[in-house]
Amino acid sequence: MRISEEFFEAEKKDWLKSSEIGNVIVVGKTGVGKSTLINSFIGKEFAQTGVGEPITQSLTSYQSELVPLQLYDTRGLELDNKVQSKIRKEIFSEIKNSTPLKRLKGEDKKIDVCWYCLDSTLGRIEDTDLEWIDALSLELPVIVVLTKAYPRKKARLFLDELERMYLNCKKIVPVYAKEYKENGEVYIHSHGLEELCAATYDFLPENIQKHLMYCPMLSREKKILELNSTLEYYLSEHEFFFDNYFSRIQLCRVTEEVLSISSYIANTLGIMFDYVEASSLLCSLVDENKLIDNSDQLIIALLNFVQFETQDKYELLYSWQIKALMLALSYSYLMTCDEVLSKMSQGIDTNSSEIKMIYKSQFLRFCKINCVNS
């Protein structure tokens, strides 16, 4: 298994065709690092160069095809009262979906989430920040982003202080958006962007969440939880299981269905899917002394392995048995991917034999808990 930078190409076409994207407005005082946050999150140097769509004199939107979110950058809040009032009016007008530009375009999308940025190096929050957070929280979910969160200990102390204040926000996330390099060597690694993406995910409409599942920025932990639910829902609604019984003739399609699910899991987690490798994993669950000539024999061998047997001379199987097996195989693949990616993040390489051992271990654990006792 290896990480693929091209895994999202198929999904990207859907994003470009679809108007279903989330909308996030980024608010904060001048110098808090809004531009760096936006550029790092969407993966392109947009904000500093001004390459975006001007919404008003105070708002500019940025979007990358890799991230199904539209980020609205606002002008810094440290301005005179007259300009401050104008910015406030435009921001809240945008949030309430009543801007002249949107009415002209016939758009009906609303802002879903606000990121309110605080400079964590200052270690303090001012009354004007509290007023903005209170006002914004009346309109939409607010996530307070502690930018420039380095050293981490100092940022953590600031986070603890803010949590004791019970701010009118949904979550507080420390972020160091862009790694710091000197002479080609990384001195400070970026962190917090995945956590920010996961926090934002919770407050997006369900259809937007589905698109964000393919975003490289969404944390693996969040994807694993959502994929687990998706697998159960997919199998509960699968056309295979509309009938109570399942004949051996139908078994030829089961392997293809399992491999299709495995491909979906791999692509969502950012792993290049290898059909031969995934097929080899399935076969590795069966006793090596058994000769497997085709896919239906493989499924029969696996059913026998988990103590599921045909019901009569016509070799009929209960559909729930096939469903339980497919869930076990899919879930085991999901957990194997998670473990391999976890090892990779620690700089540990995993060879093919080790992956097969992990997969078999996950499969046996799942079957012991869920299949044999069903």
Tab-separated table of C-alpha atoms in Angstrom, residues 109-362:
chain	number	residue	atom	x	y	z
A	109	LYS	CA	-26.317	29.382	-0.451
A	110	LYS	CA	-25.589	30.451	3.081
A	111	ILE	CA	-22.455	30.594	5.202
A	112	ASP	CA	-22.249	27.380	7.209
A	113	VAL	CA	-19.427	28.033	9.677
A	114	CYS	CA	-17.279	30.905	10.943
A	115	TRP	CA	-13.596	30.606	11.809
A	116	TYR	CA	-12.763	33.416	14.228
A	117	CYS	CA	-8.992	33.789	14.364
A	118	LEU	CA	-7.011	34.789	17.448
A	119	ASP	CA	-3.228	35.203	17.512
A	120	SER	CA	-2.128	32.681	20.146
A	121	THR	CA	1.311	34.321	20.498
A	122	LEU	CA	-0.400	37.292	22.177
A	123	GLY	CA	-1.973	35.040	24.790
A	124	ARG	CA	-4.957	37.288	25.347
A	125	ILE	CA	-8.466	37.945	24.080
A	126	GLU	CA	-9.840	41.469	23.973
A	127	ASP	CA	-13.350	42.761	24.596
A	128	THR	CA	-13.848	43.486	20.893
A	129	ASP	CA	-13.061	39.817	20.115
A	130	LEU	CA	-15.622	38.690	22.677
A	131	GLU	CA	-18.209	41.021	21.155
A	132	TRP	CA	-17.570	39.683	17.651
A	133	ILE	CA	-17.721	36.054	18.798
A	134	ASP	CA	-20.972	36.674	20.690
A	135	ALA	CA	-22.560	38.423	17.704
A	136	LEU	CA	-21.399	35.818	15.185
A	137	SER	CA	-22.523	32.900	17.360
A	138	LEU	CA	-26.097	34.185	17.166
A	139	GLU	CA	-26.032	33.592	13.413
A	140	LEU	CA	-23.969	30.431	12.831
A	141	PRO	CA	-21.549	27.966	14.476
A	142	VAL	CA	-18.273	29.666	15.441
A	143	ILE	CA	-14.961	27.831	15.688
A	144	VAL	CA	-12.240	29.871	17.375
A	145	VAL	CA	-8.908	29.237	15.617
A	146	LEU	CA	-5.765	29.943	17.642
A	147	THR	CA	-3.323	30.809	14.874
A	148	LYS	CA	0.494	30.711	15.129
A	149	ALA	CA	0.130	28.020	17.798
A	150	TYR	CA	3.813	27.627	18.640
A	151	PRO	CA	5.284	26.777	21.075
A	152	ARG	CA	2.521	24.228	21.599
A	153	LYS	CA	2.737	24.476	25.390
A	154	LYS	CA	2.072	28.215	25.290
A	155	ALA	CA	-0.833	27.713	22.858
A	156	ARG	CA	-2.230	25.000	25.125
A	157	LEU	CA	-2.146	27.322	28.150
A	158	PHE	CA	-4.024	29.957	26.132
A	159	LEU	CA	-6.524	27.294	25.035
A	160	ASP	CA	-7.085	26.240	28.669
A	161	GLU	CA	-7.682	29.860	29.645
A	162	LEU	CA	-10.245	30.378	26.861
A	163	GLU	CA	-12.050	27.139	27.740
A	164	ARG	CA	-12.461	28.383	31.311
A	165	MET	CA	-14.126	31.502	29.900
A	166	TYR	CA	-16.901	29.461	28.235
A	167	LEU	CA	-16.831	31.415	24.983
A	168	ASN	CA	-19.890	31.378	22.721
A	169	CYS	CA	-18.229	29.049	20.253
A	170	LYS	CA	-18.520	25.394	19.293
A	171	LYS	CA	-14.832	24.554	19.515
A	172	ILE	CA	-11.380	26.069	19.970
A	173	VAL	CA	-8.646	24.695	17.701
A	174	PRO	CA	-4.931	25.620	17.917
A	175	VAL	CA	-3.303	25.718	14.463
A	176	TYR	CA	0.192	26.308	13.145
A	177	ALA	CA	-0.766	26.570	9.494
A	178	LYS	CA	2.523	26.613	7.571
A	179	GLU	CA	5.743	24.802	8.405
A	180	TYR	CA	8.732	26.996	9.153
A	181	LYS	CA	11.910	26.268	7.189
A	182	GLU	CA	15.457	27.576	7.267
A	183	ASN	CA	18.085	26.501	4.732
A	184	GLY	CA	15.749	23.780	3.505
A	185	GLU	CA	15.342	22.246	6.961
A	186	VAL	CA	11.961	22.190	8.710
A	187	TYR	CA	12.212	23.719	12.176
A	188	ILE	CA	8.511	23.880	12.995
A	189	HIS	CA	6.020	21.412	11.513
A	190	SER	CA	2.489	22.537	10.740
A	191	HIS	CA	-0.288	21.108	12.882
A	192	GLY	CA	-3.968	21.542	13.655
A	193	LEU	CA	-5.357	21.776	10.105
A	194	GLU	CA	-6.808	18.262	10.204
A	195	GLU	CA	-8.432	19.007	13.558
A	196	LEU	CA	-9.886	22.232	12.152
A	197	CYS	CA	-11.269	20.346	9.152
A	198	ALA	CA	-12.818	17.702	11.428
A	199	ALA	CA	-14.383	20.384	13.641
A	200	THR	CA	-15.802	22.176	10.582
A	201	TYR	CA	-17.145	18.884	9.199
A	202	ASP	CA	-19.447	18.485	12.217
A	203	PHE	CA	-21.360	21.668	11.370
A	204	LEU	CA	-21.793	21.200	7.627
A	205	PRO	CA	-24.960	19.870	5.939
A	206	GLU	CA	-24.962	16.118	5.378
A	207	ASN	CA	-24.553	16.387	1.604
A	208	ILE	CA	-21.469	18.580	2.079
A	209	GLN	CA	-20.030	16.149	4.613
A	210	LYS	CA	-20.178	13.418	1.969
A	211	HIS	CA	-18.027	15.505	-0.376
A	212	LEU	CA	-15.588	16.449	2.385
A	213	MET	CA	-14.975	12.749	3.066
A	214	TYR	CA	-12.667	12.751	0.031
A	215	CYS	CA	-10.747	15.820	1.149
A	216	PRO	CA	-7.065	15.078	1.906
A	217	MET	CA	-7.279	17.526	4.826
A	218	LEU	CA	-9.932	15.592	6.768
A	219	SER	CA	-8.340	13.544	9.550
A	220	ARG	CA	-8.023	9.798	9.168
A	221	GLU	CA	-9.799	9.249	12.483
A	222	LYS	CA	-12.850	11.145	11.222
A	223	LYS	CA	-12.858	9.239	7.954
A	224	ILE	CA	-12.615	5.878	9.732
A	225	LEU	CA	-15.670	6.654	11.875
A	226	GLU	CA	-17.705	7.826	8.900
A	227	LEU	CA	-16.594	4.939	6.678
A	228	ASN	CA	-17.651	2.465	9.352
A	229	SER	CA	-21.172	3.918	9.352
A	230	THR	CA	-21.210	4.058	5.557
A	231	LEU	CA	-20.287	0.373	5.277
A	232	GLU	CA	-23.112	-0.713	7.554
A	233	TYR	CA	-25.621	1.482	5.724
A	234	TYR	CA	-24.421	0.347	2.290
A	235	LEU	CA	-24.740	-3.334	3.146
A	236	SER	CA	-28.131	-2.892	4.809
A	237	GLU	CA	-29.480	-1.304	1.630
A	238	HIS	CA	-27.689	-3.533	-0.899
A	239	GLU	CA	-29.847	-5.201	-3.517
A	240	PHE	CA	-28.113	-8.516	-2.802
A	241	PHE	CA	-30.056	-8.879	0.408
A	242	PHE	CA	-33.599	-8.190	-0.738
A	243	ASP	CA	-34.261	-11.963	-0.810
A	244	ASN	CA	-33.919	-14.227	2.205
A	245	TYR	CA	-31.803	-16.779	0.392
A	246	PHE	CA	-28.677	-16.571	-1.674
A	247	SER	CA	-27.640	-19.184	-4.225
A	248	ARG	CA	-24.101	-20.256	-5.070
A	249	ILE	CA	-24.607	-18.925	-8.569
A	250	GLN	CA	-24.727	-15.432	-7.103
A	251	LEU	CA	-21.469	-15.896	-5.243
A	252	CYS	CA	-19.374	-14.933	-8.260
A	253	ARG	CA	-20.427	-11.316	-7.760
A	254	VAL	CA	-19.614	-11.218	-4.058
A	255	THR	CA	-15.853	-10.979	-4.551
A	256	GLU	CA	-16.291	-8.103	-7.029
A	257	GLU	CA	-18.579	-6.306	-4.577
A	258	VAL	CA	-16.079	-6.710	-1.748
A	259	LEU	CA	-13.239	-5.446	-3.942
A	260	SER	CA	-15.399	-2.514	-5.016
A	261	ILE	CA	-16.004	-1.592	-1.373
A	262	SER	CA	-12.279	-1.998	-0.679
A	263	SER	CA	-11.500	0.393	-3.533
A	264	TYR	CA	-13.901	2.954	-2.067
A	265	ILE	CA	-12.236	2.640	1.341
A	266	ALA	CA	-8.745	2.987	-0.127
A	267	ASN	CA	-9.629	6.019	-2.242
A	268	THR	CA	-11.321	7.772	0.669
A	269	LEU	CA	-8.290	7.231	2.907
A	270	GLY	CA	-5.863	8.340	0.213
A	271	ILE	CA	-4.381	4.937	-0.609
A	272	MET	CA	-3.718	3.818	-4.164
A	273	PHE	CA	-5.931	0.779	-4.675
A	274	ASP	CA	-4.315	-2.289	-6.201
A	275	TYR	CA	-6.849	-4.882	-7.433
A	276	VAL	CA	-4.322	-7.736	-7.442
A	277	GLU	CA	-3.051	-6.854	-3.980
A	278	ALA	CA	-6.593	-6.650	-2.563
A	279	SER	CA	-7.493	-9.998	-4.185
A	280	SER	CA	-4.370	-11.504	-2.656
A	281	LEU	CA	-5.463	-10.281	0.764
A	282	LEU	CA	-8.792	-12.085	0.392
A	283	CYS	CA	-7.085	-15.316	-0.616
A	284	SER	CA	-4.647	-15.043	2.284
A	285	LEU	CA	-7.541	-15.673	4.690
A	286	VAL	CA	-8.000	-19.188	3.348
A	287	ASP	CA	-5.848	-22.178	4.232
A	288	GLU	CA	-2.860	-22.085	1.886
A	289	ASN	CA	-3.245	-25.822	1.208
A	290	LYS	CA	-6.657	-25.242	-0.377
A	291	LEU	CA	-6.723	-24.654	-4.114
A	292	ILE	CA	-8.958	-21.722	-5.070
A	293	ASP	CA	-9.767	-21.647	-8.784
A	294	ASN	CA	-12.468	-18.974	-8.896
A	295	SER	CA	-14.222	-16.344	-6.836
A	296	ASP	CA	-17.240	-18.418	-5.795
A	297	GLN	CA	-14.932	-21.102	-4.380
A	298	LEU	CA	-13.161	-18.391	-2.419
A	299	ILE	CA	-16.418	-17.166	-0.900
A	300	ILE	CA	-17.507	-20.728	-0.043
A	301	ALA	CA	-14.141	-21.325	1.631
A	302	LEU	CA	-14.527	-18.123	3.653
A	303	LEU	CA	-18.097	-19.010	4.629
A	304	ASN	CA	-16.903	-22.396	5.861
A	305	PHE	CA	-14.054	-20.670	7.654
A	306	VAL	CA	-16.539	-18.647	9.722
A	307	GLN	CA	-18.759	-21.720	10.194
A	308	PHE	CA	-21.525	-20.710	7.790
A	309	GLU	CA	-22.849	-23.705	5.844
A	310	THR	CA	-25.322	-24.202	2.992
A	311	GLN	CA	-28.869	-25.035	4.059
A	312	ASP	CA	-29.935	-27.899	1.773
A	313	LYS	CA	-29.136	-29.942	-1.314
A	314	TYR	CA	-29.750	-26.895	-3.512
A	315	GLU	CA	-26.884	-25.222	-1.649
A	316	LEU	CA	-28.822	-22.185	-0.575
A	317	LEU	CA	-27.365	-19.696	1.869
A	318	TYR	CA	-29.133	-17.192	4.050
A	319	SER	CA	-28.606	-13.668	2.779
A	320	TRP	CA	-27.625	-12.496	6.248
A	321	GLN	CA	-24.646	-14.849	6.086
A	322	ILE	CA	-23.356	-13.179	2.928
A	323	LYS	CA	-24.006	-9.770	4.444
A	324	ALA	CA	-22.119	-10.712	7.630
A	325	LEU	CA	-19.187	-12.016	5.604
A	326	MET	CA	-19.048	-8.938	3.354
A	327	LEU	CA	-19.170	-6.669	6.399
A	328	ALA	CA	-16.380	-8.659	8.056
A	329	LEU	CA	-14.189	-8.482	4.944
A	330	SER	CA	-14.868	-4.772	4.389
A	331	TYR	CA	-14.409	-3.801	8.027
A	332	SER	CA	-11.187	-5.842	8.250
A	333	TYR	CA	-9.833	-4.044	5.182
A	334	LEU	CA	-10.786	-0.686	6.708
A	335	MET	CA	-9.001	-1.470	9.982
A	336	THR	CA	-5.983	-2.823	8.085
A	337	CYS	CA	-5.692	0.410	6.104
A	338	ASP	CA	-5.948	2.392	9.338
A	339	GLU	CA	-3.179	0.387	11.004
A	340	VAL	CA	-0.884	0.573	7.973
A	341	LEU	CA	-1.403	4.344	7.668
A	342	SER	CA	-0.767	4.745	11.395
A	343	LYS	CA	2.539	2.905	11.034
A	344	MET	CA	3.433	5.019	7.988
A	345	SER	CA	2.820	8.214	9.973
A	346	GLN	CA	5.392	6.926	12.466
A	347	GLY	CA	7.891	6.198	9.700
A	348	ILE	CA	7.366	2.420	9.876
A	349	ASP	CA	7.251	0.523	6.578
A	350	THR	CA	4.892	-2.454	6.288
A	351	ASN	CA	5.590	-5.209	3.789
A	352	SER	CA	3.043	-7.406	2.019
A	353	SER	CA	3.394	-10.326	4.449
A	354	GLU	CA	2.855	-8.059	7.455
A	355	ILE	CA	-0.223	-6.513	5.847
A	356	LYS	CA	-1.691	-9.977	5.308
A	357	MET	CA	-1.068	-10.837	8.955
A	358	ILE	CA	-2.811	-7.629	10.063
A	359	TYR	CA	-5.750	-8.315	7.744
A	360	LYS	CA	-6.201	-11.877	8.971
A	361	SER	CA	-5.967	-10.773	12.584
A	362	GLN	CA	-8.637	-8.108	12.033
